[in-house]
Amino acid sequence: RLITSSHAERMEFQVNQDANLLASSLAPGLAAADRAVLLDVLSLLDENAFVYIGVYDNDNNLVAVKGDPPESKALDLNFETARADGVYDSEESIDLAGQPLGKVRVGVSLKELEELIADTRFQNTLIAFIEILLSITVTLLLGILLTRHLRKLEEGAVALVKGELNHRIEINSNDEIGDVARGFNKLAMHLEKTKADLEKEHNELRDSEEKYRLAMDAAHDGIWDWDISTGTVDYSANWGQIVGESELANDYSSWEQRIHPDDKEKILTSLDQHLKSFSTNWQQEHRLKHKNGNWKWVLGRGQVVERDENDQPLRMVGTMIDISRQKKLEEELQRHRSNLESLVADKTAELE
């Protein structure tokens, strides 16, 4: 049960995080009502990553789709409720500049998770079996005293502890020691194969993350990955383009020093509160200085994805969107509104 719960929590967190990043990628296309952009973003995603993806506007109209989303199905509260149909259904709001645009609904197959749980249980069983096997081996060796195979068995046990799974015990006798050696070799072979399979899964996961990064690049969103313990930050090329830079130093100051003086205290305070408060995510509008000296309005989003044993933040990832155009439109709208109010006030005064 503990194994299932651990993997399920990790899956739920990853799905929610992926849905959040996907919502950020889809926001510009949904704001522009450009279905082609939405479909381009969806086409970049791994075919096997999701069972389906549905993008809906504020009127709950389906505007873009990948796969075959169910017409009516409640969201899954957790892993256990998702096991009924084998698909974990999640939903994330799509917002831009604080304005809700719609939502994205995703379905993720539980097949790989179920297989991972089964593999983990099997590995734990193997570990327990190896411990029993080693205990039996020690007992046999004490009974038989010193034999010519004792050294080989000892070397095999040491190699196993060191993780040298390609080690084999060369004993061909038909006695009890020979049986132990053959059992050891079978276990070592199986563990070696399991390790190779896990490394393959890790590489596939890394490739999947890279595809997500490409999808974000297609949406022209900047991506940043902050190693809090060292202060280094990995900025995407799109992030640099927003501030007019083709090359950026991979450190925290590349962002912090560009913040407008009037925004800096508010932004840094909100970021510090997020790091300490375990809030779901951080989101702030602020101005950054462009290479040409102008100020760019951006929407920064992010969340802590890794903490140490003392709950201190170790890593935070997020996105940055250029909202200068939206801000300019808001300012023009406010100016027109003020002019209209002034005109109405003047006309009212004349009538009085």
GROMACS .gro file of C-alpha atoms in nm:
model
  352
    1ARG     CA    1   0.000   0.000   0.000
    2LEU     CA    2   0.285   0.241   0.084
    3ILE     CA    3   0.448   0.168  -0.253
    4THR     CA    4   0.122   0.235  -0.439
    5SER     CA    5   0.059   0.555  -0.243
    6SER     CA    6   0.409   0.688  -0.308
    7HIS     CA    7   0.397   0.627  -0.683
    8ALA     CA    8   0.038   0.755  -0.704
    9GLU     CA    9   0.124   1.082  -0.527
   10ARG     CA   10   0.421   1.130  -0.754
   11MET     CA   11   0.204   1.066  -1.062
   12GLU     CA   12  -0.072   1.302  -0.941
   13PHE     CA   13   0.185   1.577  -0.877
   14GLN     CA   14   0.350   1.526  -1.218
   15VAL     CA   15   0.017   1.526  -1.406
   16ASN     CA   16  -0.096   1.843  -1.230
   17GLN     CA   17   0.239   2.010  -1.298
   18ASP     CA   18   0.230   1.906  -1.666
   19ALA     CA   19  -0.130   2.028  -1.698
   20ASN     CA   20  -0.028   2.362  -1.546
   21LEU     CA   21   0.263   2.405  -1.790
   22LEU     CA   22   0.041   2.295  -2.080
   23ALA     CA   23  -0.223   2.553  -1.978
   24SER     CA   24   0.045   2.824  -1.990
   25SER     CA   25   0.147   2.709  -2.340
   26LEU     CA   26  -0.211   2.714  -2.465
   27ALA     CA   27  -0.300   3.055  -2.317
   28PRO     CA   28  -0.170   3.275  -2.605
   29GLY     CA   29  -0.347   3.066  -2.868
   30LEU     CA   30  -0.674   3.056  -2.674
   31ALA     CA   31  -0.656   3.432  -2.607
   32ALA     CA   32  -0.619   3.493  -2.980
   33ALA     CA   33  -0.892   3.237  -3.059
   34ASP     CA   34  -0.638   3.084  -3.298
   35ARG     CA   35  -0.724   2.715  -3.325
   36ALA     CA   36  -0.424   2.651  -3.550
   37VAL     CA   37  -0.182   2.764  -3.277
   38LEU     CA   38  -0.360   2.542  -3.023
   39LEU     CA   39  -0.337   2.241  -3.253
   40ASP     CA   40   0.032   2.315  -3.321
   41VAL     CA   41   0.105   2.306  -2.948
   42LEU     CA   42  -0.090   1.981  -2.905
   43SER     CA   43   0.084   1.821  -3.205
   44LEU     CA   44   0.424   1.865  -3.038
   45LEU     CA   45   0.326   1.654  -2.738
   46ASP     CA   46   0.424   1.290  -2.710
   47GLU     CA   47   0.158   1.063  -2.860
   48ASN     CA   48   0.189   0.829  -2.562
   49ALA     CA   49   0.197   1.097  -2.293
   50PHE     CA   50  -0.181   1.151  -2.281
   51VAL     CA   51  -0.487   0.943  -2.364
   52TYR     CA   52  -0.659   1.266  -2.462
   53ILE     CA   53  -0.634   1.645  -2.433
   54GLY     CA   54  -0.933   1.878  -2.464
   55VAL     CA   55  -0.912   2.259  -2.474
   56TYR     CA   56  -1.232   2.444  -2.381
   57ASP     CA   57  -1.323   2.813  -2.383
   58ASN     CA   58  -1.514   2.993  -2.106
   59ASP     CA   59  -1.843   2.877  -2.260
   60ASN     CA   60  -1.726   2.515  -2.226
   61ASN     CA   61  -1.698   2.480  -2.603
   62LEU     CA   62  -1.434   2.232  -2.722
   63VAL     CA   63  -1.195   2.440  -2.937
   64ALA     CA   64  -0.903   2.198  -2.979
   65VAL     CA   65  -0.859   1.829  -2.909
   66LYS     CA   66  -0.608   1.551  -2.924
   67GLY     CA   67  -0.730   1.198  -2.871
   68ASP     CA   68  -1.089   1.119  -2.773
   69PRO     CA   69  -1.200   1.297  -2.452
   70PRO     CA   70  -1.513   1.158  -2.284
   71GLU     CA   71  -1.828   1.369  -2.326
   72SER     CA   72  -1.916   1.357  -1.960
   73LYS     CA   73  -1.695   1.220  -1.686
   74ALA     CA   74  -1.615   1.347  -1.339
   75LEU     CA   75  -1.258   1.441  -1.258
   76ASP     CA   76  -1.060   1.190  -1.058
   77LEU     CA   77  -0.993   1.293  -0.701
   78ASN     CA   78  -0.696   1.059  -0.668
   79PHE     CA   79  -0.527   0.749  -0.804
   80GLU     CA   80  -0.780   0.508  -0.652
   81THR     CA   81  -1.078   0.666  -0.828
   82ALA     CA   82  -0.886   0.663  -1.157
   83ARG     CA   83  -0.825   0.287  -1.141
   84ALA     CA   84  -1.189   0.220  -1.234
   85ASP     CA   85  -1.125   0.300  -1.603
   86GLY     CA   86  -0.745   0.312  -1.602
   87VAL     CA   87  -0.729   0.683  -1.691
   88TYR     CA   88  -0.643   0.969  -1.454
   89ASP     CA   89  -0.857   1.268  -1.554
   90SER     CA   90  -0.733   1.614  -1.455
   91GLU     CA   91  -0.833   1.969  -1.536
   92GLU     CA   92  -0.639   2.298  -1.527
   93SER     CA   93  -0.765   2.654  -1.573
   94ILE     CA   94  -0.615   2.852  -1.861
   95ASP     CA   95  -0.546   3.211  -1.756
   96LEU     CA   96  -0.363   3.501  -1.914
   97ALA     CA   97  -0.277   3.821  -1.729
   98GLY     CA   98  -0.509   3.712  -1.450
   99GLN     CA   99  -0.806   3.668  -1.685
  100PRO     CA  100  -0.967   3.322  -1.720
  101LEU     CA  101  -0.977   3.206  -2.082
  102GLY     CA  102  -1.099   2.850  -2.043
  103LYS     CA  103  -0.961   2.519  -1.931
  104VAL     CA  104  -0.761   2.221  -2.051
  105ARG     CA  105  -0.864   1.870  -1.958
  106VAL     CA  106  -0.621   1.580  -1.987
  107GLY     CA  107  -0.641   1.208  -1.942
  108VAL     CA  108  -0.331   1.007  -1.853
  109SER     CA  109  -0.313   0.629  -1.877
  110LEU     CA  110  -0.234   0.443  -1.555
  111LYS     CA  111  -0.080   0.151  -1.742
  112GLU     CA  112   0.281   0.260  -1.697
  113LEU     CA  113   0.219   0.349  -1.332
  114GLU     CA  114   0.062   0.010  -1.263
  115GLU     CA  115   0.360  -0.158  -1.428
  116LEU     CA  116   0.599   0.057  -1.225
  117ILE     CA  117   0.419  -0.037  -0.902
  118ALA     CA  118   0.436  -0.405  -0.996
  119ASP     CA  119   0.807  -0.373  -1.082
  120THR     CA  120   0.878  -0.197  -0.752
  121ARG     CA  121   0.700  -0.466  -0.555
  122PHE     CA  122   0.888  -0.731  -0.746
  123GLN     CA  123   1.220  -0.558  -0.681
  124ASN     CA  124   1.142  -0.533  -0.310
  125THR     CA  125   1.058  -0.902  -0.311
  126LEU     CA  126   1.388  -0.972  -0.484
  127ILE     CA  127   1.576  -0.766  -0.229
  128ALA     CA  128   1.408  -0.955   0.054
  129PHE     CA  129   1.485  -1.281  -0.120
  130ILE     CA  130   1.849  -1.180  -0.166
  131GLU     CA  131   1.873  -1.099   0.205
  132ILE     CA  132   1.730  -1.441   0.289
  133LEU     CA  133   1.963  -1.600   0.037
  134LEU     CA  134   2.264  -1.429   0.188
  135SER     CA  135   2.158  -1.543   0.536
  136ILE     CA  136   2.125  -1.901   0.412
  137THR     CA  137   2.463  -1.872   0.242
  138VAL     CA  138   2.629  -1.756   0.564
  139THR     CA  139   2.466  -2.040   0.756
  140LEU     CA  140   2.585  -2.298   0.503
  141LEU     CA  141   2.935  -2.157   0.505
  142LEU     CA  142   2.951  -2.175   0.881
  143GLY     CA  143   2.832  -2.535   0.865
  144ILE     CA  144   3.071  -2.644   0.596
  145LEU     CA  145   3.351  -2.430   0.741
  146LEU     CA  146   3.603  -2.313   0.490
  147THR     CA  147   3.565  -2.454   0.141
  148ARG     CA  148   3.730  -2.376  -0.185
  149HIS     CA  149   3.421  -2.183  -0.295
  150LEU     CA  150   3.394  -1.957   0.008
  151ARG     CA  151   3.599  -1.679  -0.146
  152LYS     CA  152   3.392  -1.676  -0.466
  153LEU     CA  153   3.066  -1.654  -0.273
  154GLU     CA  154   3.204  -1.373  -0.062
  155GLU     CA  155   3.319  -1.185  -0.372
  156GLY     CA  156   2.973  -1.225  -0.524
  157ALA     CA  157   2.803  -1.087  -0.212
  158VAL     CA  158   3.040  -0.787  -0.205
  159ALA     CA  159   2.984  -0.720  -0.574
  160LEU     CA  160   2.609  -0.729  -0.522
  161VAL     CA  161   2.632  -0.478  -0.238
  162LYS     CA  162   2.841  -0.249  -0.461
  163GLY     CA  163   2.583  -0.272  -0.736
  164GLU     CA  164   2.805  -0.471  -0.974
  165LEU     CA  165   2.515  -0.666  -1.119
  166ASN     CA  166   2.723  -0.811  -1.406
  167HIS     CA  167   2.927  -1.016  -1.159
  168ARG     CA  168   2.883  -1.395  -1.184
  169ILE     CA  169   2.998  -1.666  -0.946
  170GLU     CA  170   3.187  -1.937  -1.135
  171ILE     CA  171   3.098  -2.247  -0.934
  172ASN     CA  172   2.983  -2.563  -1.115
  173SER     CA  173   2.956  -2.803  -0.824
  174ASN     CA  174   2.635  -2.995  -0.761
  175ASP     CA  175   2.632  -2.944  -0.388
  176GLU     CA  176   2.450  -2.684  -0.181
  177ILE     CA  177   2.711  -2.417  -0.254
  178GLY     CA  178   2.667  -2.472  -0.626
  179ASP     CA  179   2.290  -2.430  -0.591
  180VAL     CA  180   2.343  -2.105  -0.403
  181ALA     CA  181   2.584  -1.977  -0.672
  182ARG     CA  182   2.342  -2.060  -0.954
  183GLY     CA  183   2.057  -1.893  -0.766
  184PHE     CA  184   2.275  -1.588  -0.711
  185ASN     CA  185   2.363  -1.569  -1.080
  186LYS     CA  186   1.996  -1.589  -1.182
  187LEU     CA  187   1.908  -1.311  -0.943
  188ALA     CA  188   2.200  -1.097  -1.060
  189MET     CA  189   2.093  -1.144  -1.423
  190HIS     CA  190   1.737  -1.043  -1.341
  191LEU     CA  191   1.848  -0.739  -1.142
  192GLU     CA  192   2.080  -0.636  -1.425
  193LYS     CA  193   1.790  -0.653  -1.672
  194THR     CA  194   1.564  -0.461  -1.432
  195LYS     CA  195   1.825  -0.189  -1.394
  196ALA     CA  196   1.857  -0.159  -1.772
  197ASP     CA  197   1.478  -0.131  -1.805
  198LEU     CA  198   1.467   0.143  -1.541
  199GLU     CA  199   1.745   0.335  -1.715
  200LYS     CA  200   1.548   0.309  -2.040
  201GLU     CA  201   1.239   0.447  -1.867
  202HIS     CA  202   1.448   0.731  -1.725
  203ASN     CA  203   1.576   0.821  -2.071
  204GLU     CA  204   1.223   0.812  -2.211
  205LEU     CA  205   1.109   1.044  -1.933
  206ARG     CA  206   1.393   1.281  -2.012
  207ASP     CA  207   1.294   1.277  -2.381
  208SER     CA  208   0.934   1.349  -2.282
  209GLU     CA  209   1.045   1.650  -2.077
  210GLU     CA  210   1.240   1.778  -2.377
  211LYS     CA  211   0.928   1.751  -2.594
  212TYR     CA  212   0.739   1.957  -2.339
  213ARG     CA  213   1.013   2.218  -2.357
  214LEU     CA  214   0.978   2.226  -2.735
  215ALA     CA  215   0.603   2.272  -2.699
  216MET     CA  216   0.662   2.569  -2.470
  217ASP     CA  217   0.907   2.715  -2.721
  218ALA     CA  218   0.641   2.686  -2.993
  219ALA     CA  219   0.409   2.898  -2.777
  220HIS     CA  220   0.688   3.162  -2.741
  221ASP     CA  221   0.685   3.135  -2.361
  222GLY     CA  222   1.009   3.174  -2.170
  223ILE     CA  223   1.104   2.882  -1.942
  224TRP     CA  224   1.331   2.898  -1.638
  225ASP     CA  225   1.468   2.632  -1.405
  226TRP     CA  226   1.617   2.764  -1.080
  227ASP     CA  227   1.860   2.559  -0.868
  228ILE     CA  228   1.799   2.749  -0.544
  229SER     CA  229   2.085   2.588  -0.354
  230THR     CA  230   2.347   2.712  -0.603
  231GLY     CA  231   2.169   3.019  -0.740
  232THR     CA  232   2.205   2.901  -1.100
  233VAL     CA  233   1.911   2.945  -1.337
  234ASP     CA  234   1.865   2.778  -1.674
  235TYR     CA  235   1.685   3.024  -1.907
  236SER     CA  236   1.532   2.913  -2.237
  237ALA     CA  237   1.608   3.095  -2.564
  238ASN     CA  238   1.253   3.240  -2.564
  239TRP     CA  239   1.315   3.389  -2.218
  240GLY     CA  240   1.618   3.572  -2.351
  241GLN     CA  241   1.430   3.694  -2.659
  242ILE     CA  242   1.169   3.863  -2.439
  243VAL     CA  243   1.441   4.089  -2.292
  244GLY     CA  244   1.635   4.113  -2.619
  245GLU     CA  245   1.926   3.891  -2.518
  246SER     CA  246   2.067   3.604  -2.723
  247GLU     CA  247   2.295   3.498  -2.437
  248LEU     CA  248   2.225   3.519  -2.063
  249ALA     CA  249   2.434   3.438  -1.758
  250ASN     CA  250   2.286   3.133  -1.586
  251ASP     CA  251   2.231   3.300  -1.253
  252TYR     CA  252   1.952   3.453  -1.050
  253SER     CA  253   2.074   3.810  -1.107
  254SER     CA  254   1.997   3.790  -1.481
  255TRP     CA  255   1.631   3.822  -1.382
  256GLU     CA  256   1.652   4.009  -1.051
  257GLN     CA  257   1.864   4.297  -1.183
  258ARG     CA  258   1.621   4.359  -1.471
  259ILE     CA  259   1.314   4.412  -1.247
  260HIS     CA  260   1.172   4.765  -1.250
  261PRO     CA  261   1.259   4.953  -0.927
  262ASP     CA  262   0.890   5.020  -0.857
  263ASP     CA  263   0.809   4.648  -0.886
  264LYS     CA  264   1.113   4.489  -0.721
  265GLU     CA  265   1.010   4.496  -0.355
  266LYS     CA  266   0.664   4.355  -0.427
  267ILE     CA  267   0.794   4.082  -0.660
  268LEU     CA  268   1.080   3.964  -0.437
  269THR     CA  269   0.855   3.966  -0.129
  270SER     CA  270   0.591   3.754  -0.302
  271LEU     CA  271   0.859   3.513  -0.424
  272ASP     CA  272   1.004   3.479  -0.074
  273GLN     CA  273   0.656   3.412   0.066
  274HIS     CA  274   0.601   3.138  -0.190
  275LEU     CA  275   0.932   2.972  -0.103
  276LYS     CA  276   0.837   2.969   0.265
  277SER     CA  277   0.461   2.913   0.256
  278PHE     CA  278   0.428   2.596   0.046
  279SER     CA  279   0.166   2.773  -0.168
  280THR     CA  280   0.060   2.598  -0.487
  281ASN     CA  281   0.231   2.838  -0.722
  282TRP     CA  282   0.380   3.184  -0.767
  283GLN     CA  283   0.236   3.429  -1.021
  284GLN     CA  284   0.316   3.798  -1.061
  285GLU     CA  285   0.301   4.066  -1.330
  286HIS     CA  286   0.605   4.293  -1.339
  287ARG     CA  287   0.831   4.492  -1.568
  288LEU     CA  288   1.173   4.382  -1.696
  289LYS     CA  289   1.429   4.603  -1.868
  290HIS     CA  290   1.483   4.518  -2.235
  291LYS     CA  291   1.829   4.534  -2.390
  292ASN     CA  292   1.723   4.848  -2.580
  293GLY     CA  293   1.639   5.025  -2.252
  294ASN     CA  294   1.261   4.993  -2.275
  295TRP     CA  295   1.047   4.818  -2.017
  296LYS     CA  296   0.861   4.497  -2.097
  297TRP     CA  297   0.555   4.385  -1.903
  298VAL     CA  298   0.574   4.012  -1.828
  299LEU     CA  299   0.372   3.754  -1.640
  300GLY     CA  300   0.592   3.527  -1.431
  301ARG     CA  301   0.469   3.192  -1.306
  302GLY     CA  302   0.641   2.915  -1.117
  303GLN     CA  303   0.637   2.666  -0.833
  304VAL     CA  304   0.878   2.481  -0.606
  305VAL     CA  305   0.914   2.124  -0.731
  306GLU     CA  306   1.178   1.993  -0.490
  307ARG     CA  307   1.254   2.040  -0.119
  308ASP     CA  308   1.508   1.881   0.116
  309GLU     CA  309   1.437   1.676   0.428
  310ASN     CA  310   1.395   2.001   0.625
  311ASP     CA  311   1.139   2.134   0.374
  312GLN     CA  312   1.383   2.393   0.243
  313PRO     CA  313   1.328   2.469  -0.129
  314LEU     CA  314   1.589   2.324  -0.362
  315ARG     CA  315   1.442   2.373  -0.709
  316MET     CA  316   1.178   2.594  -0.869
  317VAL     CA  317   1.062   2.595  -1.231
  318GLY     CA  318   0.828   2.820  -1.425
  319THR     CA  319   0.743   3.028  -1.729
  320MET     CA  320   0.747   3.392  -1.836
  321ILE     CA  321   0.505   3.547  -2.087
  322ASP     CA  322   0.541   3.885  -2.262
  323ILE     CA  323   0.215   4.074  -2.185
  324SER     CA  324   0.331   4.418  -2.298
  325ARG     CA  325   0.070   4.428  -2.572
  326GLN     CA  326  -0.211   4.341  -2.333
  327LYS     CA  327  -0.090   4.605  -2.088
  328LYS     CA  328  -0.083   4.867  -2.361
  329LEU     CA  329  -0.439   4.779  -2.459
  330GLU     CA  330  -0.546   4.803  -2.094
  331GLU     CA  331  -0.386   5.146  -2.061
  332GLU     CA  332  -0.559   5.270  -2.380
  333LEU     CA  333  -0.890   5.132  -2.258
  334GLN     CA  334  -0.845   5.309  -1.923
  335ARG     CA  335  -0.757   5.634  -2.098
  336HIS     CA  336  -1.069   5.614  -2.317
  337ARG     CA  337  -1.280   5.536  -2.012
  338SER     CA  338  -1.138   5.837  -1.825
  339ASN     CA  339  -1.203   6.064  -2.125
  340LEU     CA  340  -1.558   5.936  -2.150
  341GLU     CA  341  -1.621   5.993  -1.780
  342SER     CA  342  -1.480   6.346  -1.808
  343LEU     CA  343  -1.699   6.416  -2.110
  344VAL     CA  344  -2.010   6.287  -1.933
  345ALA     CA  345  -1.926   6.498  -1.627
  346ASP     CA  346  -1.887   6.812  -1.844
  347LYS     CA  347  -2.216   6.750  -2.026
  348THR     CA  348  -2.393   6.689  -1.697
  349ALA     CA  349  -2.259   7.015  -1.560
  350GLU     CA  350  -2.381   7.204  -1.869
  351LEU     CA  351  -2.731   7.055  -1.835
  352GLU     CA  352  -2.747   7.157  -1.470
   0.00000   0.00000   0.00000
